[in-house]
Coordinates of C-alpha atoms in Angstrom, one line a residue:
M39 CA 96.4 34.2 153.0
A40 CA 95.6 37.5 153.6
H41 CA 93.9 40.4 151.2
S42 CA 95.8 44.0 151.4
S43 CA 94.0 46.7 149.9
K44 CA 94.4 46.5 146.2
P45 CA 97.7 47.8 143.9
S46 CA 97.4 50.0 141.9
G47 CA 97.0 48.9 139.0
I48 CA 96.0 45.8 139.4
T49 CA 92.7 44.0 138.4
P50 CA 90.8 41.7 141.0
E51 CA 90.6 38.9 139.0
R52 CA 94.8 39.0 138.1
K53 CA 95.1 39.3 142.1
D54 CA 93.5 36.6 142.6
E55 CA 95.6 35.3 140.4
L56 CA 98.1 35.5 141.4
D57 CA 98.0 34.7 144.6
Q58 CA 96.3 31.3 144.1
F59 CA 100.1 31.0 142.3
L60 CA 101.7 31.9 145.0
S61 CA 100.2 29.4 146.9
S62 CA 100.8 26.5 144.6
L63 CA 104.6 27.4 144.8
S64 CA 107.7 25.2 146.9
A65 CA 110.1 26.1 149.6
W66 CA 112.1 26.1 147.8
D67 CA 110.2 27.8 144.8
L68 CA 109.3 30.8 146.0
R69 CA 113.0 31.1 147.0
Y70 CA 114.0 30.9 143.4
V71 CA 111.2 33.5 143.1
Q72 CA 112.4 35.9 145.1
K73 CA 116.0 35.7 144.5
R74 CA 115.3 36.6 140.7
L75 CA 113.1 39.7 142.2
Q76 CA 116.1 41.5 143.7
N77 CA 117.8 41.9 140.1
V78 CA 114.3 42.6 138.4
R79 CA 113.2 46.6 138.3
P80 CA 109.9 46.6 137.7
N81 CA 109.3 48.6 133.7
L82 CA 107.6 52.2 134.5
A83 CA 105.7 53.9 132.0
G84 CA 108.0 56.7 130.6
L85 CA 107.3 59.8 128.4
E86 CA 107.3 58.3 125.3
D87 CA 104.1 55.9 126.7
M88 CA 102.4 59.0 127.6
P89 CA 99.9 60.3 125.2
P90 CA 100.0 63.6 123.0
E91 CA 97.3 65.4 124.7
I92 CA 99.4 65.7 128.2
I93 CA 102.8 66.9 126.6
W94 CA 101.0 69.4 124.7
K95 CA 99.8 70.6 128.3
L96 CA 104.2 70.8 129.8
V97 CA 104.8 72.9 126.4
P98 CA 103.4 77.0 127.8
H99 CA 105.1 75.7 131.1
L100 CA 109.4 75.1 129.3
D101 CA 111.4 77.3 127.7
L102 CA 112.9 76.6 123.6
E103 CA 115.9 75.2 126.2
D104 CA 113.7 72.8 128.4
I105 CA 112.6 71.8 125.0
I106 CA 116.0 70.9 123.4
T107 CA 117.5 69.2 126.4
C108 CA 114.6 66.9 126.4
R109 CA 115.2 66.3 123.2
L110 CA 118.3 64.8 124.3
V111 CA 117.8 62.9 127.2
S112 CA 116.8 59.7 125.2
K113 CA 116.6 58.7 122.0
A114 CA 112.8 57.4 123.6
W115 CA 112.3 61.1 124.6
A116 CA 113.9 63.0 121.5
R117 CA 110.9 60.5 119.3
A118 CA 107.9 61.5 122.7
W119 CA 109.0 65.4 122.0
S120 CA 109.0 64.6 117.8
H121 CA 105.9 63.4 117.8
A122 CA 103.8 64.4 114.8
A123 CA 100.8 65.7 117.1
V124 CA 103.1 66.9 119.2
T125 CA 105.1 69.5 116.6
P126 CA 102.6 71.1 116.0
F127 CA 102.3 72.9 119.4
L128 CA 105.4 73.3 119.5
C129 CA 105.7 75.1 116.3
H130 CA 103.3 77.7 117.6
R131 CA 104.6 78.4 121.2
F132 CA 108.2 79.2 119.3
A133 CA 107.6 79.8 116.0
P134 CA 103.9 81.3 115.5
G135 CA 103.4 81.8 112.2
M136 CA 106.0 79.9 110.7
L137 CA 103.7 76.7 110.0
E138 CA 101.1 78.3 108.5
S139 CA 103.8 80.2 106.1
R140 CA 105.6 77.1 105.5
P141 CA 102.6 75.2 104.5
F142 CA 104.1 72.4 102.5
E143 CA 107.3 71.4 104.7
S144 CA 106.0 68.9 107.8
P145 CA 105.9 70.5 111.2
S146 CA 109.5 68.6 112.2
Q147 CA 110.7 70.0 109.5
V148 CA 109.9 73.9 110.3
F149 CA 110.1 73.1 114.4
A150 CA 113.9 72.2 113.3
T151 CA 114.1 74.9 110.8
S152 CA 113.3 77.2 113.3
I153 CA 116.0 76.0 115.8
R154 CA 118.5 76.0 113.7
Q155 CA 117.9 79.3 113.0
K156 CA 117.9 80.3 115.9
K157 CA 121.7 78.5 117.0
T158 CA 122.4 79.8 114.3
R159 CA 121.2 83.3 115.6
Q160 CA 122.9 82.5 118.9
N161 CA 126.9 82.2 116.6
A162 CA 126.7 85.0 116.1
R163 CA 128.8 87.3 117.5
F164 CA 129.5 90.1 115.1
F165 CA 128.0 92.3 113.2
K166 CA 127.7 93.3 109.5
K167 CA 127.8 97.0 108.9
F168 CA 126.9 98.3 105.3
W169 CA 126.4 102.0 105.2
V170 CA 124.0 104.0 102.6
P171 CA 124.4 107.8 102.5
W172 CA 121.5 110.3 102.3
N173 CA 122.2 110.5 98.2
Q174 CA 119.0 112.3 96.4
A175 CA 120.9 113.1 93.3
W176 CA 119.3 110.7 90.7
D177 CA 122.0 107.9 90.3
S178 CA 123.9 107.5 93.8
G179 CA 126.6 105.8 93.6
V180 CA 124.9 102.8 95.3
F181 CA 121.4 102.6 93.8
T182 CA 120.7 103.3 89.8
N183 CA 117.9 104.7 88.9
V184 CA 115.1 102.5 86.5
L185 CA 115.1 105.7 84.0
P186 CA 118.3 107.3 82.5
T187 CA 119.3 109.8 83.1
P188 CA 118.1 113.3 82.1
Q189 CA 120.4 115.2 79.8
F190 CA 120.1 118.3 82.4
L191 CA 120.6 115.9 85.2
Q192 CA 124.4 114.4 82.7
G193 CA 127.7 115.6 85.0
R194 CA 126.0 116.5 88.3
G195 CA 128.3 114.9 91.3
P196 CA 126.3 113.7 94.3
Q197 CA 124.0 115.5 96.1
F198 CA 124.5 114.2 100.0
V199 CA 121.7 115.8 102.2
H200 CA 120.7 115.4 106.3
G201 CA 118.4 115.2 108.8
Q202 CA 114.9 114.3 110.3
Y203 CA 113.1 113.6 107.2
P204 CA 110.5 110.6 107.2
V205 CA 111.9 107.2 105.9
W206 CA 110.1 104.0 105.8
Y207 CA 110.1 100.5 104.3
A208 CA 108.8 97.1 103.8
D209 CA 110.2 93.6 101.2
G210 CA 113.8 96.0 100.5
K211 CA 112.2 99.4 99.1
V212 CA 113.4 102.7 101.2
A213 CA 111.1 105.8 100.4
W214 CA 112.6 109.2 102.3
Q215 CA 111.6 112.3 101.3
P216 CA 114.7 115.2 101.1
R217 CA 112.0 117.6 99.5
L218 CA 108.5 118.7 99.6
D219 CA 108.4 118.5 96.7
L220 CA 109.8 114.1 95.6
V221 CA 109.9 111.5 97.6
I222 CA 112.5 108.3 96.5
V223 CA 112.3 104.5 96.8
D224 CA 115.8 103.0 96.6
D225 CA 115.5 99.2 96.2
I226 CA 117.9 97.4 98.6
K227 CA 117.7 93.3 96.7
K228 CA 118.1 94.9 92.9
M229 CA 120.3 98.2 94.0
S230 CA 117.5 100.7 92.2
R231 CA 116.0 103.9 92.3
Q232 CA 112.4 105.4 92.1
R233 CA 111.3 109.3 92.4
L234 CA 108.3 110.6 91.9
I235 CA 108.1 114.7 91.4
C236 CA 105.6 116.3 92.6
S237 CA 103.6 117.5 89.8
T238 CA 103.8 114.7 88.2
L239 CA 100.1 114.2 90.9
P240 CA 97.0 114.6 88.6
V241 CA 94.7 117.1 89.4
P242 CA 91.4 116.0 89.7
G243 CA 89.5 118.6 88.1
P244 CA 90.0 122.1 86.4
N245 CA 88.9 124.4 89.3
Q246 CA 91.8 122.2 91.5
V247 CA 95.2 123.2 92.4
P248 CA 98.3 120.8 92.4
A249 CA 99.5 120.1 95.4
R250 CA 102.4 122.5 96.8
G251 CA 104.6 119.6 98.7
I252 CA 103.1 116.0 100.1
E253 CA 104.1 113.8 102.7
L254 CA 105.2 110.0 102.8
M255 CA 103.1 108.2 104.3
A256 CA 103.9 104.2 103.8
V257 CA 106.4 102.4 100.9
S258 CA 105.4 98.7 100.1
N259 CA 107.0 96.3 97.9
Q260 CA 104.2 97.2 94.9
L261 CA 102.8 101.2 96.2
V262 CA 104.0 105.0 98.0
V263 CA 100.9 105.7 99.6
V264 CA 101.4 110.5 100.1
A265 CA 99.3 113.1 101.1
S266 CA 99.3 116.8 100.6
V267 CA 100.2 118.6 103.0
P268 CA 99.7 122.5 104.3
P269 CA 98.5 124.2 104.0
E270 CA 96.9 123.5 100.5
R271 CA 96.4 120.3 103.2
S272 CA 92.9 119.2 101.3
H273 CA 91.4 115.8 102.5
K274 CA 93.1 113.4 99.6
A275 CA 96.3 110.8 99.8
Y276 CA 98.3 110.0 96.4
V277 CA 98.6 105.8 96.0
W278 CA 102.1 105.6 93.6
Y279 CA 101.5 102.1 91.6
L280 CA 105.8 101.7 91.5
Q281 CA 105.3 99.0 88.8
E282 CA 103.6 100.6 86.4
T283 CA 104.1 104.4 88.0
E284 CA 100.3 104.6 88.0
I285 CA 99.1 107.3 90.6
R286 CA 95.6 106.5 92.2
T287 CA 94.0 110.0 94.1
V288 CA 92.2 109.1 96.7
H289 CA 89.5 111.7 98.2
L290 CA 88.9 111.3 102.4
P291 CA 86.6 112.8 104.8
N292 CA 89.2 113.9 107.0
P293 CA 93.5 114.6 106.4
A294 CA 95.0 111.4 106.4
V295 CA 97.6 111.1 109.0
R296 CA 99.1 108.0 109.0
C297 CA 99.3 104.4 106.8
Y298 CA 99.4 101.0 106.6
A299 CA 100.4 98.9 103.0
E300 CA 101.0 95.5 102.1
G301 CA 101.5 95.0 98.4
E302 CA 98.8 96.5 96.6
S303 CA 96.8 96.5 99.5
F304 CA 96.4 99.6 101.7
G305 CA 94.9 101.2 104.8
I306 CA 94.7 105.3 105.6
V307 CA 93.4 106.8 108.9
T308 CA 92.0 110.7 109.0
T309 CA 92.9 112.4 111.8
T310 CA 89.2 111.5 113.5
G311 CA 90.0 107.9 113.8
E312 CA 88.1 106.9 110.7
V313 CA 89.9 103.6 109.0
F314 CA 89.7 103.1 105.4
I315 CA 91.6 100.1 103.8
C316 CA 91.6 99.7 99.8
F317 CA 92.1 95.7 98.9
Q318 CA 94.3 94.9 96.2
R319 CA 93.1 97.8 93.6
G320 CA 89.0 97.5 94.1
K321 CA 87.4 100.1 96.5
V322 CA 88.6 102.6 99.1
V323 CA 85.9 101.3 102.0
A324 CA 85.4 102.3 105.6
L325 CA 85.4 100.2 108.6
D326 CA 82.8 100.6 110.7
I327 CA 85.4 100.3 114.0
S328 CA 83.0 101.3 116.7
R329 CA 81.1 97.8 116.7
I330 CA 84.8 96.3 118.3
E331 CA 84.2 95.3 121.9
T332 CA 86.3 98.0 124.1
P333 CA 87.5 96.3 127.7
P334 CA 84.8 97.1 130.4
K335 CA 87.9 98.7 132.9
S336 CA 90.4 100.3 130.9
R337 CA 89.8 103.9 128.9
R338 CA 92.3 104.4 125.5
V339 CA 94.5 107.1 124.1
D340 CA 94.0 110.0 125.0
G341 CA 95.5 111.0 120.9
A342 CA 96.4 107.3 119.9
L343 CA 94.8 106.5 116.4
P344 CA 94.2 102.9 115.2
A345 CA 96.2 100.8 113.8
V346 CA 96.4 98.0 110.3
L347 CA 97.8 94.7 109.8
F348 CA 97.5 92.9 106.7
H349 CA 97.7 89.0 105.9
P350 CA 100.7 88.2 104.9
T351 CA 98.7 85.7 102.6
D352 CA 95.4 86.9 102.5
R353 CA 94.9 89.5 101.0
D354 CA 91.6 90.2 101.3
V355 CA 91.7 90.4 105.6
A356 CA 93.5 92.9 108.2
F357 CA 93.5 93.6 111.1
V358 CA 92.4 96.0 113.6
V359 CA 94.0 97.6 117.0
L360 CA 92.7 99.8 118.8
A361 CA 94.7 101.9 121.3
Y362 CA 93.6 101.5 125.2
R363 CA 95.8 102.1 128.1
Y364 CA 96.1 97.5 129.3
Y365 CA 94.5 95.8 127.2
Q366 CA 95.1 95.9 122.9
P367 CA 91.8 95.0 121.3
L368 CA 92.1 93.3 118.1
A369 CA 89.1 92.9 116.0
K370 CA 89.6 90.6 111.9
F371 CA 88.2 92.3 108.6
D372 CA 87.6 90.4 106.0
A373 CA 87.2 92.7 103.6
N374 CA 84.6 95.5 105.6
Q375 CA 82.9 92.2 107.0
L376 CA 83.5 92.4 111.1
L377 CA 84.3 88.7 112.3
W378 CA 86.4 87.4 114.8
Q379 CA 87.9 89.9 117.9
S380 CA 90.1 89.1 120.6
S381 CA 92.6 91.2 122.8
A382 CA 95.6 90.7 124.8
S383 CA 97.0 92.7 128.5
V384 CA 99.4 94.0 129.9
A385 CA 101.6 91.6 132.0
N386 CA 101.8 92.9 136.0
P387 CA 105.2 92.0 136.8
V388 CA 105.4 93.0 140.3
V389 CA 105.6 90.7 142.5
N390 CA 106.4 89.5 146.4
A391 CA 106.0 93.0 147.7
V392 CA 105.6 93.5 151.6
E393 CA 102.4 93.2 152.6
S394 CA 102.3 96.6 155.5
C395 CA 103.3 98.2 152.4
V396 CA 101.5 101.3 151.7
D397 CA 101.5 102.8 148.8
P398 CA 101.9 99.9 146.7
Q399 CA 102.6 101.3 143.2
S400 CA 104.5 100.5 140.0
L401 CA 105.6 102.4 137.1
V402 CA 105.2 101.0 133.9
R403 CA 105.8 102.7 130.7
M404 CA 103.9 101.4 127.0
Q405 CA 104.9 102.5 123.7
I406 CA 101.6 101.5 121.3
A407 CA 102.9 101.5 117.9
P408 CA 101.9 98.3 115.6
K409 CA 104.9 97.1 113.0
K410 CA 105.5 94.5 111.6
S411 CA 108.2 92.2 113.9
D412 CA 109.0 89.2 111.9
A413 CA 109.0 88.0 108.4
Q414 CA 105.9 85.6 109.3
G415 CA 103.1 87.3 110.4
S416 CA 103.5 88.8 113.6
Y417 CA 103.6 92.5 114.5
A418 CA 104.3 93.9 118.3
L419 CA 101.5 95.7 119.2
G420 CA 103.1 97.0 122.6
I421 CA 106.3 97.8 124.9
Y422 CA 107.0 98.8 127.3
Q423 CA 109.3 99.2 130.5
L424 CA 109.3 98.8 134.2
T425 CA 110.5 101.6 135.2
S426 CA 111.5 104.4 138.2
Q427 CA 112.2 107.2 136.4
R428 CA 110.6 109.8 135.1
T429 CA 111.8 112.5 133.7
A430 CA 112.5 114.7 136.6
K431 CA 110.5 113.4 138.8
N432 CA 110.7 111.1 142.2
I433 CA 108.7 109.2 141.3
G434 CA 108.2 105.3 139.9
L435 CA 109.1 101.8 141.8
C436 CA 107.7 100.2 144.8
K437 CA 111.5 100.9 147.6
C438 CA 110.0 97.9 149.5
I439 CA 111.1 95.9 147.3
S440 CA 113.8 94.6 146.1
D441 CA 113.2 92.5 143.0
V442 CA 110.2 94.5 141.9
W443 CA 110.8 92.7 138.3
R444 CA 111.8 89.5 138.3
H445 CA 110.9 88.3 134.6
G446 CA 113.1 91.5 133.7
D447 CA 112.5 95.0 133.4
W448 CA 111.6 95.6 129.4
G449 CA 108.5 93.3 128.4
T450 CA 106.7 92.7 124.9
I451 CA 102.8 92.1 123.6
S452 CA 103.1 91.0 120.0
F453 CA 100.5 88.8 117.7
N454 CA 100.3 86.8 115.0
V455 CA 97.9 87.4 112.2
L456 CA 99.2 84.3 110.7
N457 CA 97.2 82.0 113.8
R458 CA 95.8 84.5 115.3
T459 CA 98.0 83.8 118.4
F460 CA 98.5 86.0 120.9
S461 CA 103.1 86.2 122.4
Q462 CA 104.5 87.8 125.6
H463 CA 107.7 88.2 126.4
Y464 CA 110.5 89.8 129.4
Y465 CA 113.9 90.7 128.5
S466 CA 116.5 91.7 131.0
S467 CA 118.8 95.0 129.7
P468 CA 122.2 95.4 131.2
R469 CA 121.4 99.6 131.3
K470 CA 119.4 100.0 133.7
N471 CA 119.0 103.7 133.8
L472 CA 118.6 104.5 130.1
L473 CA 115.7 106.6 129.5
W474 CA 112.6 106.0 127.7
D475 CA 110.5 109.1 127.4
S476 CA 110.0 110.3 123.8
T477 CA 108.9 114.1 125.2
L478 CA 112.6 114.4 125.8
D479 CA 113.9 115.6 121.8
S480 CA 115.3 118.8 123.7
Y481 CA 117.3 118.9 126.7
V482 CA 118.9 122.3 127.4
S483 CA 121.3 120.4 130.6
E484 CA 121.7 116.7 131.1
P485 CA 119.3 113.7 130.5
P486 CA 118.4 112.4 134.5
S487 CA 120.1 109.3 132.9
P488 CA 123.1 108.8 133.9
E489 CA 122.9 106.3 130.7
G490 CA 121.6 108.0 128.0
V491 CA 117.9 108.4 126.5
V492 CA 116.1 105.4 125.1
M493 CA 116.0 107.0 121.0
G494 CA 113.9 103.5 119.5
A495 CA 112.5 100.0 120.8
H496 CA 111.6 97.2 117.4
L497 CA 110.7 93.7 118.8
W498 CA 113.0 92.5 115.6
D499 CA 112.0 88.3 115.4
E500 CA 111.4 87.7 119.3
G501 CA 114.5 90.0 120.2
L502 CA 114.4 93.0 121.5
L503 CA 116.5 96.7 119.3
L504 CA 116.9 99.4 122.0
T505 CA 119.0 101.7 120.1
W506 CA 119.7 104.8 122.7
R507 CA 121.9 108.4 122.4
M508 CA 123.9 110.6 125.4
G509 CA 124.9 114.0 125.5
G510 CA 122.6 117.1 126.4
P511 CA 121.0 119.1 123.0
L512 CA 122.2 118.9 119.4
Y513 CA 123.1 123.1 120.5
S514 CA 124.8 124.6 122.7
G515 CA 126.5 128.2 122.7
D516 CA 129.0 126.5 121.3
G517 CA 127.8 125.3 118.5
P518 CA 126.9 121.7 117.2
Q519 CA 128.0 119.3 120.4
R520 CA 129.2 115.7 120.4
R521 CA 126.8 113.0 121.2
N522 CA 127.6 108.8 121.8
L523 CA 124.9 107.0 120.5
G524 CA 124.6 102.8 120.4
M525 CA 122.6 99.9 120.1
Q526 CA 121.9 96.9 122.1
I527 CA 120.0 93.5 120.9
L528 CA 117.4 92.1 124.0
H529 CA 117.4 88.2 124.4
P530 CA 113.6 87.2 125.4
I531 CA 114.8 85.4 129.0
G532 CA 114.3 82.1 129.3
G533 CA 115.2 81.0 125.5
I534 CA 117.9 80.0 123.6
L535 CA 119.9 83.6 123.6
A536 CA 119.1 84.7 126.4
P537 CA 123.3 84.6 128.1
R538 CA 124.2 87.1 124.8
H539 CA 121.6 89.8 125.3
K540 CA 124.4 92.5 123.7
H541 CA 125.5 92.7 120.6
P542 CA 127.8 95.9 119.1
A543 CA 127.3 99.4 118.2
F544 CA 127.8 101.1 115.0
S545 CA 128.7 104.2 114.4
S546 CA 129.2 107.3 111.6
T547 CA 133.2 105.4 110.4
P548 CA 132.5 102.8 108.7
Q549 CA 134.3 100.1 111.4
S550 CA 135.9 96.7 112.1
A551 CA 132.7 95.3 114.0
Y552 CA 132.8 95.5 117.8
P553 CA 133.1 91.7 119.9
A554 CA 129.5 91.1 121.8
G555 CA 130.0 93.4 124.8
S556 CA 130.8 96.7 123.2
E557 CA 128.0 99.3 122.9
E558 CA 129.2 102.8 121.8
E559 CA 131.5 105.4 119.9
D560 CA 131.6 108.5 119.7
L561 CA 129.2 110.2 117.1
S562 CA 128.9 113.7 115.2
S563 CA 126.3 116.0 115.9
V564 CA 125.0 115.5 112.7
N565 CA 124.7 112.1 112.7
D566 CA 121.6 111.8 115.6
L567 CA 119.3 109.1 115.0
F568 CA 115.8 108.5 113.9
E569 CA 113.4 107.0 116.2
A570 CA 111.7 104.4 113.1
V571 CA 113.9 101.1 113.7
F572 CA 112.8 98.8 110.8
Q573 CA 113.3 94.6 110.1
D574 CA 113.1 92.8 107.3
N575 CA 114.5 89.1 107.4
G576 CA 117.1 88.9 109.1
K577 CA 118.0 92.4 108.6
A578 CA 118.4 95.7 110.9
L579 CA 117.4 98.6 109.4
V580 CA 119.4 101.9 111.2
P581 CA 118.1 105.2 110.0
T582 CA 120.3 108.1 110.9
A583 CA 120.8 111.6 110.1
R584 CA 123.5 110.8 107.3
G585 CA 122.3 108.2 105.8
M586 CA 120.8 104.6 107.4
W587 CA 122.9 100.9 108.6
I588 CA 122.0 97.9 106.7
C589 CA 123.4 95.8 109.5
S590 CA 123.3 91.3 110.1
S591 CA 124.5 89.0 112.9
S592 CA 127.4 87.6 111.4
K593 CA 129.3 84.9 113.0
D594 CA 132.3 85.8 111.9
P595 CA 134.3 89.2 112.6
V596 CA 134.0 91.3 110.0
P597 CA 137.4 93.2 108.4
P598 CA 137.0 97.3 108.6
S599 CA 135.3 99.2 105.6
V600 CA 137.3 101.4 103.7
S601 CA 134.5 104.5 102.9
Q602 CA 133.9 107.2 104.1
P603 CA 130.2 109.0 105.0
P604 CA 130.5 112.0 102.8
K605 CA 130.9 115.1 104.8
I606 CA 127.8 117.3 104.0
E607 CA 127.8 120.6 104.0
G608 CA 125.1 123.0 104.3
G609 CA 122.9 122.8 107.9
V610 CA 121.8 120.1 109.2
F611 CA 117.9 119.8 107.1
E612 CA 114.6 121.2 108.3
Q613 CA 111.8 119.6 109.6
P614 CA 109.1 120.8 106.5
F615 CA 106.3 118.9 107.9
K616 CA 104.0 118.4 110.9
E617 CA 105.9 115.9 112.9
V618 CA 103.0 112.8 113.6
R619 CA 105.1 110.2 116.1
P620 CA 103.6 106.6 114.8
E621 CA 104.0 105.4 118.7
F622 CA 102.5 106.5 121.1
N623 CA 104.5 106.3 124.9
V624 CA 101.6 106.2 128.5
V625 CA 102.0 105.3 132.0
L626 CA 100.6 102.7 133.2
Y627 CA 100.1 102.2 137.2
L628 CA 100.9 98.4 138.7
T629 CA 99.7 97.6 141.8
H630 CA 100.9 94.9 143.5
G631 CA 97.4 93.0 142.7
D632 CA 95.5 93.5 139.7
M633 CA 96.3 96.7 137.0
V634 CA 94.2 99.4 137.9
E635 CA 94.2 102.6 136.6
M636 CA 95.4 106.5 136.7
P637 CA 93.4 109.2 137.1
V638 CA 93.2 111.4 134.5
H639 CA 94.8 114.4 136.0
E640 CA 97.3 112.8 137.7
I641 CA 98.3 111.1 133.8
D642 CA 98.8 114.5 132.1
D643 CA 100.0 116.0 135.1
L644 CA 103.4 113.7 134.7
R645 CA 103.3 113.9 130.9

């Protein structure tokens, strides 16, 4: 018998044995073997026979819906995707930080919990909405003060206020400030209230004057940070520990402009970009951020300041984020020692352009506002939108591209401090003409977008929550104007929740929840939205001028509420603070290839 090329998977020795065996068979034997082989199918190696290392290579290229489908193919495939060496990769890919935050559960249990939570959210077609008005009374009717009511306040009724004053939230604590001399902390878990009055702040020495006003800077479940306000704004900040009502004074070389808090730790950023940090009531130390490596092809965002991200379990660890165009440098500090650093860049969404295009550029607007996005250690480093509008200027998308963003028109960059991984998600909004520009606060006419202006963008778990308004200025020559306010949630493209990208709207009068797809509601002029939106363990908190909506998902229709927001007398609250925005919106240009810098003078012309 002539020898042919070696069949795949058969050694020469084995081939010789088979040849000898076949040559020993009679004609009847060969006919029988041929008949048997007609109904025999070779058992090739399947997914379950592959080593886990091969499956690891597949995970980054699949969406969660793909993983769920693969597990349903057969029992063998389910065992392959549930292998003990594979599930940790699935957790890191689809539930970053969740494995580290549940150290006593197996990776299989954690991944199953993650899928169950996403399925629960997928079935939630309605919103439960709870309205909390701004009531600065000793007891608000919703929150009860931890101290007994003083005799001179007994018998007083509600003291409702409204206006754009500082509001911060963390771990169940809502801190807000109705007056220059008062900060109120409401606990939405215990329904309790605490108050800080400016006159109770310590005076450092006999030659020092007490602060005449304070500005709320940050809150955690353990402390509140406030700073002195002009004209006596000195280089001092005050830390109020909520449990012991202890107040600590922090002296700074320059005025505090931004603050971050987690547990009993806090970080303060000054007007000159210095970062001071205190871990667990220890000594306040300055971090040497000059040692952080910066991207060679990008420059720092003008006016943007560093941000501090605290580790939720390691109380002596914090991360510092710098604001650069296209890149987000990030460094890990243990105490005041720099241990690790990395960076993430904006993915270029411009693809498949016409080669003959003479001006292959598109516009991206990016918000640099590091903020906690879930309960598993994730922070949103940047939120960006591909847009074709910038105030009244006709610039933006390259006209040669029929579909300029094949992955969606919104995007986010997030970082998980537990496993030190970056994530990027893309979103597609049904409202393609929403204008997002933080400089458009005082229109004298209708905004240039027919669908309204985005007031706030926030990463809620993996969903992108947008609040928006329609209409012109708050006031005109004819008096207060009515405007429409709304909210929608966009889910990542390719994710399990992507087909349902809209949530019901909220309004100034508690009503029954609207089905998904009902996006707007008429609101009175005094109910303007704040730009800040907060989230906590499945809840979204949306401040407005008259109160705060506490929203959560529900799979069942919500009955109408019988309570009504209070009628508030008087004018709109006058903001006594010089506003310092927590986020910075920058304009970036992308080419059809790599990202390029835009000349400084051209960027300034767009502002």
